[in-house]
Amino acid sequence: MSHPDAARLPFSLLQFHRTDTYPCSYLPDRQARSLVAIPPGLIDSALYSRLVRHGFRRSGPFSYRPDCTSCRACVPARIPVQRFVPNRSQQRSLRRHGTLMATERPLTYNETHYALYRRYQHARHPGGGMDQSDPDQYAEFILQSHIDTRLIEFCEPESGTLRIVSLIDRLDDGLSSVYTFFDPDIAGASFGTYSILWQITRCATLGLPYLYLGYWIKECRKMAYKAGFQPIEGLIDGLWQPLPQGQS
């Protein structure tokens, strides 16, 4: 996949900074580099919507996209919600978790959310660095945003037990799934799948055509699952086009 040159992007107020190389978080023994849009304080929801359509994502207040010299493994992915059809596994997830109560919460620090985040990181991403996050690092990653961001919690209806927290950005043509963490200790649960299905439904309710899922990486198990949501599109050679089924 080739990325359009930063100078051609129609964002006259922004500059684009290439970082130094750093160890890739997704593929072992590879070096990564990012293109970062600065200054972050100028990026509002309208401008960020345009950045996302060019393959950018957000981490805390920073908007970036991969800019690796010899690797194009990271493919921006989005689901055209009107054409999405859940498969049998996804239908089971809807049935199992469909009673969870979704509530929008303020984008402020919540000790219960942070405790779930720590449990999730220790169970799912041990040794990745994020499992050592303190409250300040958590707040910078999850709670800092200059755009229209929603924090949705999913709880059991009777006990009120927190199961999922999803961070979602509202764009002018869809929702962007920023980050989701969930209870890692429930056997047989599919909370991650359910959160995506909920966001697809939310897009349809709001009349928004796309759910942006970040980067699909075929060689990375933790990122390849996105191709299981069909149909799905990838930004390849500067154009959004279908990702073939069976790519996961």
mmCIF file of N, CA, C and O in Angstrom, residues 133-229:
data_model
loop_
_atom_site.group_PDB
_atom_site.id
_atom_site.type_symbol
_atom_site.label_atom_id
_atom_site.label_comp_id
_atom_site.label_asym_id
_atom_site.label_seq_id
_atom_site.Cartn_x
_atom_site.Cartn_y
_atom_site.Cartn_z
ATOM 1 N N SER A 133 0.825 0.983 33.017
ATOM 2 C CA SER A 133 0.314 2.348 33.018
ATOM 3 C C SER A 133 -0.173 2.764 34.405
ATOM 4 O O SER A 133 -0.844 1.990 35.103
ATOM 5 N N ASP A 134 0.168 3.984 34.784
ATOM 6 C CA ASP A 134 -0.378 4.556 36.014
ATOM 7 C C ASP A 134 -1.588 5.411 35.639
ATOM 8 O O ASP A 134 -1.907 5.587 34.459
ATOM 9 N N PRO A 135 -2.315 5.959 36.611
ATOM 10 C CA PRO A 135 -3.509 6.743 36.276
ATOM 11 C C PRO A 135 -3.248 7.905 35.334
ATOM 12 O O PRO A 135 -4.094 8.212 34.476
ATOM 13 N N ASP A 136 -2.110 8.560 35.448
ATOM 14 C CA ASP A 136 -1.824 9.683 34.553
ATOM 15 C C ASP A 136 -1.642 9.210 33.115
ATOM 16 O O ASP A 136 -2.123 9.852 32.170
ATOM 17 N N GLN A 137 -0.938 8.096 32.928
ATOM 18 C CA GLN A 137 -0.746 7.565 31.581
ATOM 19 C C GLN A 137 -2.072 7.082 30.990
ATOM 20 O O GLN A 137 -2.343 7.281 29.805
ATOM 21 N N TYR A 138 -2.883 6.461 31.827
ATOM 22 C CA TYR A 138 -4.216 6.042 31.389
ATOM 23 C C TYR A 138 -5.036 7.251 30.949
ATOM 24 O O TYR A 138 -5.675 7.236 29.885
ATOM 25 N N ALA A 139 -5.013 8.310 31.739
ATOM 26 C CA ALA A 139 -5.791 9.497 31.420
ATOM 27 C C ALA A 139 -5.323 10.132 30.116
ATOM 28 O O ALA A 139 -6.143 10.587 29.304
ATOM 29 N N GLU A 140 -4.009 10.159 29.882
ATOM 30 C CA GLU A 140 -3.503 10.747 28.644
ATOM 31 C C GLU A 140 -3.942 9.937 27.436
ATOM 32 O O GLU A 140 -4.322 10.491 26.395
ATOM 33 N N PHE A 141 -3.930 8.619 27.563
ATOM 34 C CA PHE A 141 -4.271 7.741 26.449
ATOM 35 C C PHE A 141 -5.776 7.712 26.188
ATOM 36 O O PHE A 141 -6.232 7.809 25.043
ATOM 37 N N ILE A 142 -6.571 7.583 27.238
ATOM 38 C CA ILE A 142 -8.006 7.372 27.084
ATOM 39 C C ILE A 142 -8.804 8.675 27.117
ATOM 40 O O ILE A 142 -9.768 8.844 26.358
ATOM 41 N N LEU A 143 -8.419 9.610 27.956
ATOM 42 C CA LEU A 143 -9.299 10.733 28.268
ATOM 43 C C LEU A 143 -8.948 12.035 27.571
ATOM 44 O O LEU A 143 -9.749 12.979 27.594
ATOM 45 N N GLN A 144 -7.779 12.139 26.954
ATOM 46 C CA GLN A 144 -7.416 13.380 26.275
ATOM 47 C C GLN A 144 -7.902 13.353 24.827
ATOM 48 O O GLN A 144 -7.543 12.464 24.064
ATOM 49 N N SER A 145 -8.700 14.335 24.462
ATOM 50 C CA SER A 145 -9.232 14.412 23.107
ATOM 51 C C SER A 145 -9.617 15.852 22.802
ATOM 52 O O SER A 145 -10.158 16.556 23.661
ATOM 53 N N HIS A 146 -9.343 16.275 21.563
ATOM 54 C CA HIS A 146 -9.739 17.597 21.102
ATOM 55 C C HIS A 146 -10.970 17.529 20.198
ATOM 56 O O HIS A 146 -11.365 18.547 19.629
ATOM 57 N N ILE A 147 -11.537 16.341 20.046
ATOM 58 C CA ILE A 147 -12.644 16.166 19.110
ATOM 59 C C ILE A 147 -13.849 15.588 19.838
ATOM 60 O O ILE A 147 -13.848 15.460 21.064
ATOM 61 N N ASP A 148 -14.878 15.246 19.077
ATOM 62 C CA ASP A 148 -16.127 14.738 19.648
ATOM 63 C C ASP A 148 -15.949 13.257 19.997
ATOM 64 O O ASP A 148 -16.067 12.382 19.137
ATOM 65 N N THR A 149 -15.670 12.991 21.247
ATOM 66 C CA THR A 149 -15.350 11.643 21.709
ATOM 67 C C THR A 149 -16.383 11.178 22.732
ATOM 68 O O THR A 149 -16.778 11.941 23.615
ATOM 69 N N ARG A 150 -16.790 9.927 22.624
ATOM 70 C CA ARG A 150 -17.777 9.352 23.534
ATOM 71 C C ARG A 150 -17.149 8.180 24.289
ATOM 72 O O ARG A 150 -16.454 7.353 23.701
ATOM 73 N N LEU A 151 -17.408 8.133 25.583
ATOM 74 C CA LEU A 151 -16.963 7.026 26.432
ATOM 75 C C LEU A 151 -18.205 6.227 26.814
ATOM 76 O O LEU A 151 -19.088 6.730 27.516
ATOM 77 N N ILE A 152 -18.275 4.992 26.331
ATOM 78 C CA ILE A 152 -19.451 4.151 26.552
ATOM 79 C C ILE A 152 -19.072 2.986 27.449
ATOM 80 O O ILE A 152 -18.109 2.277 27.173
ATOM 81 N N GLU A 153 -19.828 2.812 28.531
ATOM 82 C CA GLU A 153 -19.614 1.649 29.389
ATOM 83 C C GLU A 153 -20.774 0.673 29.219
ATOM 84 O O GLU A 153 -21.918 1.077 28.968
ATOM 85 N N PHE A 154 -20.455 -0.603 29.338
ATOM 86 C CA PHE A 154 -21.441 -1.677 29.203
ATOM 87 C C PHE A 154 -21.462 -2.464 30.509
ATOM 88 O O PHE A 154 -20.424 -3.005 30.922
ATOM 89 N N CYS A 155 -22.631 -2.541 31.136
ATOM 90 C CA CYS A 155 -22.756 -3.189 32.444
ATOM 91 C C CYS A 155 -23.847 -4.248 32.420
ATOM 92 O O CYS A 155 -24.796 -4.176 31.624
ATOM 93 N N GLU A 156 -23.709 -5.230 33.314
ATOM 94 C CA GLU A 156 -24.775 -6.208 33.509
ATOM 95 C C GLU A 156 -26.012 -5.487 34.035
ATOM 96 O O GLU A 156 -25.922 -4.632 34.921
ATOM 97 N N PRO A 157 -27.195 -5.823 33.506
ATOM 98 C CA PRO A 157 -28.386 -5.049 33.849
ATOM 99 C C PRO A 157 -28.823 -5.162 35.306
ATOM 100 O O PRO A 157 -29.353 -4.201 35.875
ATOM 101 N N GLU A 158 -28.607 -6.303 35.932
ATOM 102 C CA GLU A 158 -29.085 -6.482 37.303
ATOM 103 C C GLU A 158 -28.026 -6.114 38.330
ATOM 104 O O GLU A 158 -28.300 -5.365 39.279
ATOM 105 N N SER A 159 -26.824 -6.597 38.147
ATOM 106 C CA SER A 159 -25.768 -6.357 39.136
ATOM 107 C C SER A 159 -25.055 -5.030 38.928
ATOM 108 O O SER A 159 -24.431 -4.503 39.862
ATOM 109 N N GLY A 160 -25.116 -4.500 37.714
ATOM 110 C CA GLY A 160 -24.366 -3.287 37.410
ATOM 111 C C GLY A 160 -22.879 -3.524 37.215
ATOM 112 O O GLY A 160 -22.100 -2.562 37.133
ATOM 113 N N THR A 161 -22.463 -4.792 37.136
ATOM 114 C CA THR A 161 -21.042 -5.106 36.974
ATOM 115 C C THR A 161 -20.527 -4.604 35.630
ATOM 116 O O THR A 161 -21.116 -4.872 34.577
ATOM 117 N N LEU A 162 -19.429 -3.876 35.663
ATOM 118 C CA LEU A 162 -18.830 -3.331 34.446
ATOM 119 C C LEU A 162 -18.162 -4.446 33.648
ATOM 120 O O LEU A 162 -17.349 -5.206 34.182
ATOM 121 N N ARG A 163 -18.477 -4.541 32.356
ATOM 122 C CA ARG A 163 -17.888 -5.557 31.490
ATOM 123 C C ARG A 163 -17.023 -4.976 30.378
ATOM 124 O O ARG A 163 -15.991 -5.559 30.027
ATOM 125 N N ILE A 164 -17.432 -3.832 29.792
ATOM 126 C CA ILE A 164 -16.747 -3.272 28.625
ATOM 127 C C ILE A 164 -16.712 -1.757 28.754
ATOM 128 O O ILE A 164 -17.669 -1.143 29.240
ATOM 129 N N VAL A 165 -15.620 -1.164 28.295
ATOM 130 C CA VAL A 165 -15.546 0.283 28.097
ATOM 131 C C VAL A 165 -15.040 0.522 26.680
ATOM 132 O O VAL A 165 -14.000 -0.023 26.285
ATOM 133 N N SER A 166 -15.770 1.331 25.915
ATOM 134 C CA SER A 166 -15.377 1.649 24.534
ATOM 135 C C SER A 166 -15.218 3.154 24.387
ATOM 136 O O SER A 166 -16.080 3.921 24.807
ATOM 137 N N LEU A 167 -14.125 3.543 23.766
ATOM 138 C CA LEU A 167 -13.848 4.935 23.441
ATOM 139 C C LEU A 167 -14.098 5.107 21.950
ATOM 140 O O LEU A 167 -13.496 4.412 21.123
ATOM 141 N N ILE A 168 -15.000 6.031 21.582
ATOM 142 C CA ILE A 168 -15.479 6.163 20.206
ATOM 143 C C ILE A 168 -15.445 7.626 19.796
ATOM 144 O O ILE A 168 -15.914 8.501 20.540
ATOM 145 N N ASP A 169 -14.902 7.917 18.612
ATOM 146 C CA ASP A 169 -14.914 9.265 18.060
ATOM 147 C C ASP A 169 -16.041 9.399 17.045
ATOM 148 O O ASP A 169 -16.249 8.506 16.207
ATOM 149 N N ARG A 170 -16.740 10.518 17.104
ATOM 150 C CA ARG A 170 -17.781 10.826 16.123
ATOM 151 C C ARG A 170 -17.151 11.611 14.969
ATOM 152 O O ARG A 170 -16.564 12.675 15.173
ATOM 153 N N LEU A 171 -17.261 11.080 13.757
ATOM 154 C CA LEU A 171 -16.747 11.722 12.549
ATOM 155 C C LEU A 171 -17.914 12.224 11.711
ATOM 156 O O LEU A 171 -19.075 11.933 12.003
ATOM 157 N N ASP A 172 -17.595 12.933 10.639
ATOM 158 C CA ASP A 172 -18.694 13.425 9.814
ATOM 159 C C ASP A 172 -19.270 12.350 8.898
ATOM 160 O O ASP A 172 -20.363 12.531 8.352
ATOM 161 N N ASP A 173 -18.565 11.225 8.727
ATOM 162 C CA ASP A 173 -19.098 10.143 7.906
ATOM 163 C C ASP A 173 -19.110 8.810 8.641
ATOM 164 O O ASP A 173 -19.224 7.760 8.013
ATOM 165 N N GLY A 174 -19.001 8.833 9.949
ATOM 166 C CA GLY A 174 -19.033 7.569 10.672
ATOM 167 C C GLY A 174 -18.582 7.707 12.110
ATOM 168 O O GLY A 174 -18.450 8.813 12.649
ATOM 169 N N LEU A 175 -18.350 6.570 12.721
ATOM 170 C CA LEU A 175 -17.733 6.484 14.031
ATOM 171 C C LEU A 175 -16.364 5.852 13.869
ATOM 172 O O LEU A 175 -16.146 5.034 12.969
ATOM 173 N N SER A 176 -15.452 6.227 14.744
ATOM 174 C CA SER A 176 -14.115 5.652 14.750
ATOM 175 C C SER A 176 -13.916 4.949 16.083
ATOM 176 O O SER A 176 -14.002 5.569 17.141
ATOM 177 N N SER A 177 -13.678 3.657 16.025
ATOM 178 C CA SER A 177 -13.467 2.860 17.229
ATOM 179 C C SER A 177 -12.031 3.067 17.705
ATOM 180 O O SER A 177 -11.095 2.512 17.155
ATOM 181 N N VAL A 178 -11.864 3.896 18.735
ATOM 182 C CA VAL A 178 -10.532 4.277 19.189
ATOM 183 C C VAL A 178 -9.901 3.168 20.016
ATOM 184 O O VAL A 178 -8.792 2.707 19.736
ATOM 185 N N TYR A 179 -10.592 2.729 21.053
ATOM 186 C CA TYR A 179 -10.024 1.697 21.924
ATOM 187 C C TYR A 179 -11.144 1.087 22.748
ATOM 188 O O TYR A 179 -12.086 1.787 23.158
ATOM 189 N N THR A 180 -11.050 -0.218 22.976
ATOM 190 C CA THR A 180 -12.000 -0.939 23.817
ATOM 191 C C THR A 180 -11.233 -1.844 24.763
ATOM 192 O O THR A 180 -10.287 -2.515 24.355
ATOM 193 N N PHE A 181 -11.623 -1.843 26.017
ATOM 194 C CA PHE A 181 -11.088 -2.813 26.973
ATOM 195 C C PHE A 181 -12.255 -3.426 27.722
ATOM 196 O O PHE A 181 -13.319 -2.830 27.848
ATOM 197 N N PHE A 182 -12.030 -4.659 28.200
ATOM 198 C CA PHE A 182 -13.161 -5.419 28.739
ATOM 199 C C PHE A 182 -12.690 -6.438 29.763
ATOM 200 O O PHE A 182 -11.477 -6.683 29.925
ATOM 201 N N ASP A 183 -13.658 -7.031 30.429
ATOM 202 C CA ASP A 183 -13.388 -8.048 31.444
ATOM 203 C C ASP A 183 -12.732 -9.252 30.776
ATOM 204 O O ASP A 183 -13.345 -9.902 29.924
ATOM 205 N N PRO A 184 -11.488 -9.584 31.149
ATOM 206 C CA PRO A 184 -10.791 -10.683 30.478
ATOM 207 C C PRO A 184 -11.019 -12.051 31.114
ATOM 208 O O PRO A 184 -10.466 -13.045 30.638
ATOM 209 N N ASP A 185 -11.835 -12.106 32.154
ATOM 210 C CA ASP A 185 -11.898 -13.310 32.976
ATOM 211 C C ASP A 185 -13.173 -14.127 32.807
ATOM 212 O O ASP A 185 -13.360 -15.113 33.530
ATOM 213 N N ILE A 186 -14.056 -13.744 31.886
ATOM 214 C CA ILE A 186 -15.311 -14.468 31.701
ATOM 215 C C ILE A 186 -15.131 -15.496 30.587
ATOM 216 O O ILE A 186 -14.939 -15.140 29.419
ATOM 217 N N ALA A 187 -15.186 -16.768 30.947
ATOM 218 C CA ALA A 187 -14.965 -17.838 29.967
ATOM 219 C C ALA A 187 -16.025 -17.792 28.874
ATOM 220 O O ALA A 187 -17.224 -17.677 29.155
ATOM 221 N N GLY A 188 -15.567 -17.890 27.647
ATOM 222 C CA GLY A 188 -16.483 -17.948 26.514
ATOM 223 C C GLY A 188 -17.066 -16.623 26.087
ATOM 224 O O GLY A 188 -17.850 -16.580 25.136
ATOM 225 N N ALA A 189 -16.722 -15.553 26.771
ATOM 226 C CA ALA A 189 -17.268 -14.245 26.399
ATOM 227 C C ALA A 189 -16.624 -13.751 25.106
ATOM 228 O O ALA A 189 -15.508 -14.136 24.758
ATOM 229 N N SER A 190 -17.349 -12.879 24.413
ATOM 230 C CA SER A 190 -16.829 -12.260 23.182
ATOM 231 C C SER A 190 -17.109 -10.764 23.251
ATOM 232 O O SER A 190 -17.754 -10.195 22.369
ATOM 233 N N PHE A 191 -16.598 -10.157 24.309
ATOM 234 C CA PHE A 191 -16.892 -8.749 24.554
ATOM 235 C C PHE A 191 -16.320 -7.839 23.460
ATOM 236 O O PHE A 191 -16.936 -6.844 23.084
ATOM 237 N N GLY A 192 -15.128 -8.156 22.965
ATOM 238 C CA GLY A 192 -14.540 -7.333 21.920
ATOM 239 C C GLY A 192 -15.383 -7.348 20.655
ATOM 240 O O GLY A 192 -15.633 -6.300 20.040
ATOM 241 N N THR A 193 -15.822 -8.547 20.260
ATOM 242 C CA THR A 193 -16.700 -8.665 19.096
ATOM 243 C C THR A 193 -17.997 -7.909 19.312
ATOM 244 O O THR A 193 -18.470 -7.170 18.431
ATOM 245 N N TYR A 194 -18.573 -8.065 20.502
ATOM 246 C CA TYR A 194 -19.849 -7.406 20.773
ATOM 247 C C TYR A 194 -19.723 -5.886 20.704
ATOM 248 O O TYR A 194 -20.624 -5.206 20.185
ATOM 249 N N SER A 195 -18.614 -5.349 21.195
ATOM 250 C CA SER A 195 -18.464 -3.896 21.180
ATOM 251 C C SER A 195 -18.449 -3.363 19.747
ATOM 252 O O SER A 195 -19.014 -2.302 19.458
ATOM 253 N N ILE A 196 -17.813 -4.096 18.820
ATOM 254 C CA ILE A 196 -17.812 -3.676 17.422
ATOM 255 C C ILE A 196 -19.213 -3.769 16.832
ATOM 256 O O ILE A 196 -19.677 -2.861 16.123
ATOM 257 N N LEU A 197 -19.912 -4.857 17.128
ATOM 258 C CA LEU A 197 -21.278 -5.011 16.625
ATOM 259 C C LEU A 197 -22.184 -3.899 17.150
ATOM 260 O O LEU A 197 -23.029 -3.371 16.413
ATOM 261 N N TRP A 198 -22.004 -3.514 18.407
ATOM 262 C CA TRP A 198 -22.793 -2.419 18.973
ATOM 263 C C TRP A 198 -22.491 -1.121 18.239
ATOM 264 O O TRP A 198 -23.404 -0.337 17.945
ATOM 265 N N GLN A 199 -21.228 -0.888 17.929
ATOM 266 C CA GLN A 199 -20.854 0.343 17.238
ATOM 267 C C GLN A 199 -21.374 0.359 15.800
ATOM 268 O O GLN A 199 -21.753 1.412 15.281
ATOM 269 N N ILE A 200 -21.409 -0.794 15.153
ATOM 270 C CA ILE A 200 -22.015 -0.876 13.818
ATOM 271 C C ILE A 200 -23.487 -0.487 13.895
ATOM 272 O O ILE A 200 -23.989 0.308 13.078
ATOM 273 N N THR A 201 -24.189 -1.037 14.871
ATOM 274 C CA THR A 201 -25.604 -0.717 15.050
ATOM 275 C C THR A 201 -25.789 0.765 15.356
ATOM 276 O O THR A 201 -26.729 1.409 14.860
ATOM 277 N N ARG A 202 -24.889 1.312 16.163
ATOM 278 C CA ARG A 202 -24.985 2.731 16.507
ATOM 279 C C ARG A 202 -24.788 3.606 15.274
ATOM 280 O O ARG A 202 -25.487 4.608 15.095
ATOM 281 N N CYS A 203 -23.842 3.239 14.406
ATOM 282 C CA CYS A 203 -23.668 3.964 13.147
ATOM 283 C C CYS A 203 -24.966 3.972 12.344
ATOM 284 O O CYS A 203 -25.382 5.021 11.821
ATOM 285 N N ALA A 204 -25.586 2.808 12.226
ATOM 286 C CA ALA A 204 -26.824 2.712 11.460
ATOM 287 C C ALA A 204 -27.913 3.582 12.072
ATOM 288 O O ALA A 204 -28.657 4.269 11.357
ATOM 289 N N THR A 205 -28.006 3.589 13.388
ATOM 290 C CA THR A 205 -29.013 4.402 14.074
ATOM 291 C C THR A 205 -28.810 5.889 13.801
ATOM 292 O O THR A 205 -29.771 6.647 13.631
ATOM 293 N N LEU A 206 -27.538 6.307 13.760
ATOM 294 C CA LEU A 206 -27.208 7.711 13.541
ATOM 295 C C LEU A 206 -27.185 8.095 12.059
ATOM 296 O O LEU A 206 -26.963 9.271 11.724
ATOM 297 N N GLY A 207 -27.389 7.125 11.185
ATOM 298 C CA GLY A 207 -27.349 7.397 9.757
ATOM 299 C C GLY A 207 -25.949 7.648 9.231
ATOM 300 O O GLY A 207 -25.769 8.359 8.231
ATOM 301 N N LEU A 208 -24.947 7.061 9.878
ATOM 302 C CA LEU A 208 -23.552 7.235 9.478
ATOM 303 C C LEU A 208 -23.096 6.019 8.675
ATOM 304 O O LEU A 208 -23.332 4.885 9.088
ATOM 305 N N PRO A 209 -22.427 6.212 7.543
ATOM 306 C CA PRO A 209 -22.154 5.090 6.643
ATOM 307 C C PRO A 209 -21.014 4.168 7.044
ATOM 308 O O PRO A 209 -20.962 3.032 6.571
ATOM 309 N N TYR A 210 -20.067 4.622 7.905
ATOM 310 C CA TYR A 210 -18.880 3.808 8.146
ATOM 311 C C TYR A 210 -18.546 3.700 9.627
ATOM 312 O O TYR A 210 -18.725 4.641 10.400
ATOM 313 N N LEU A 211 -18.007 2.529 9.973
ATOM 314 C CA LEU A 211 -17.318 2.356 11.248
ATOM 315 C C LEU A 211 -15.849 2.130 10.930
ATOM 316 O O LEU A 211 -15.488 1.137 10.278
ATOM 317 N N TYR A 212 -14.996 3.055 11.364
ATOM 318 C CA TYR A 212 -13.554 2.943 11.144
ATOM 319 C C TYR A 212 -12.936 2.137 12.279
ATOM 320 O O TYR A 212 -13.153 2.432 13.462
ATOM 321 N N LEU A 213 -12.146 1.126 11.907
ATOM 322 C CA LEU A 213 -11.625 0.167 12.883
ATOM 323 C C LEU A 213 -10.124 0.274 13.117
ATOM 324 O O LEU A 213 -9.553 -0.580 13.784
ATOM 325 N N GLY A 214 -9.486 1.290 12.583
ATOM 326 C CA GLY A 214 -8.037 1.354 12.741
ATOM 327 C C GLY A 214 -7.354 0.489 11.709
ATOM 328 O O GLY A 214 -7.829 0.338 10.588
ATOM 329 N N TYR A 215 -6.242 -0.138 12.085
ATOM 330 C CA TYR A 215 -5.417 -0.842 11.108
ATOM 331 C C TYR A 215 -5.642 -2.353 11.144
ATOM 332 O O TYR A 215 -5.633 -2.979 12.211
ATOM 333 N N TRP A 216 -5.862 -2.903 9.965
ATOM 334 C CA TRP A 216 -5.876 -4.357 9.781
ATOM 335 C C TRP A 216 -4.475 -4.778 9.387
ATOM 336 O O TRP A 216 -3.850 -4.186 8.505
ATOM 337 N N ILE A 217 -3.949 -5.785 10.095
ATOM 338 C CA ILE A 217 -2.606 -6.289 9.819
ATOM 339 C C ILE A 217 -2.714 -7.805 9.674
ATOM 340 O O ILE A 217 -2.914 -8.526 10.662
ATOM 341 N N LYS A 218 -2.596 -8.284 8.468
ATOM 342 C CA LYS A 218 -2.815 -9.702 8.179
ATOM 343 C C LYS A 218 -1.889 -10.596 8.996
ATOM 344 O O LYS A 218 -2.305 -11.655 9.480
ATOM 345 N N GLU A 219 -0.626 -10.163 9.162
ATOM 346 C CA GLU A 219 0.361 -11.009 9.826
ATOM 347 C C GLU A 219 0.284 -10.956 11.343
ATOM 348 O O GLU A 219 1.020 -11.676 12.022
ATOM 349 N N CYS A 220 -0.579 -10.109 11.884
ATOM 350 C CA CYS A 220 -0.684 -9.952 13.341
ATOM 351 C C CYS A 220 -2.036 -10.473 13.814
ATOM 352 O O CYS A 220 -3.090 -9.933 13.455
ATOM 353 N N ARG A 221 -2.004 -11.515 14.633
ATOM 354 C CA ARG A 221 -3.253 -12.144 15.077
ATOM 355 C C ARG A 221 -4.165 -11.160 15.795
ATOM 356 O O ARG A 221 -5.386 -11.192 15.643
ATOM 357 N N LYS A 222 -3.588 -10.271 16.583
ATOM 358 C CA LYS A 222 -4.408 -9.342 17.365
ATOM 359 C C LYS A 222 -5.085 -8.287 16.507
ATOM 360 O O LYS A 222 -6.007 -7.608 16.969
ATOM 361 N N MET A 223 -4.632 -8.135 15.255
ATOM 362 C CA MET A 223 -5.219 -7.135 14.371
ATOM 363 C C MET A 223 -5.919 -7.758 13.156
ATOM 364 O O MET A 223 -6.724 -7.099 12.492
ATOM 365 N N ALA A 224 -5.633 -9.023 12.879
ATOM 366 C CA ALA A 224 -6.192 -9.671 11.691
ATOM 367 C C ALA A 224 -7.675 -9.988 11.841
ATOM 368 O O ALA A 224 -8.385 -10.149 10.846
ATOM 369 N N TYR A 225 -8.176 -10.059 13.070
ATOM 370 C CA TYR A 225 -9.570 -10.432 13.312
ATOM 371 C C TYR A 225 -10.553 -9.495 12.605
ATOM 372 O O TYR A 225 -11.702 -9.863 12.329
ATOM 373 N N LYS A 226 -10.133 -8.279 12.304
ATOM 374 C CA LYS A 226 -11.047 -7.281 11.738
ATOM 375 C C LYS A 226 -11.616 -7.728 10.397
ATOM 376 O O LYS A 226 -12.726 -7.329 10.028
ATOM 377 N N ALA A 227 -10.871 -8.552 9.662
ATOM 378 C CA ALA A 227 -11.362 -9.042 8.378
ATOM 379 C C ALA A 227 -12.533 -10.002 8.539
ATOM 380 O O ALA A 227 -13.169 -10.365 7.550
ATOM 381 N N GLY A 228 -12.838 -10.406 9.765
ATOM 382 C CA GLY A 228 -13.998 -11.254 10.012
ATOM 383 C C GLY A 228 -15.312 -10.502 9.957
ATOM 384 O O GLY A 228 -16.376 -11.120 9.948
ATOM 385 N N PHE A 229 -15.251 -9.165 9.915
ATOM 386 C CA PHE A 229 -16.459 -8.352 9.803
ATOM 387 C C PHE A 229 -16.619 -7.984 8.326
ATOM 388 O O PHE A 229 -15.912 -7.123 7.813
#
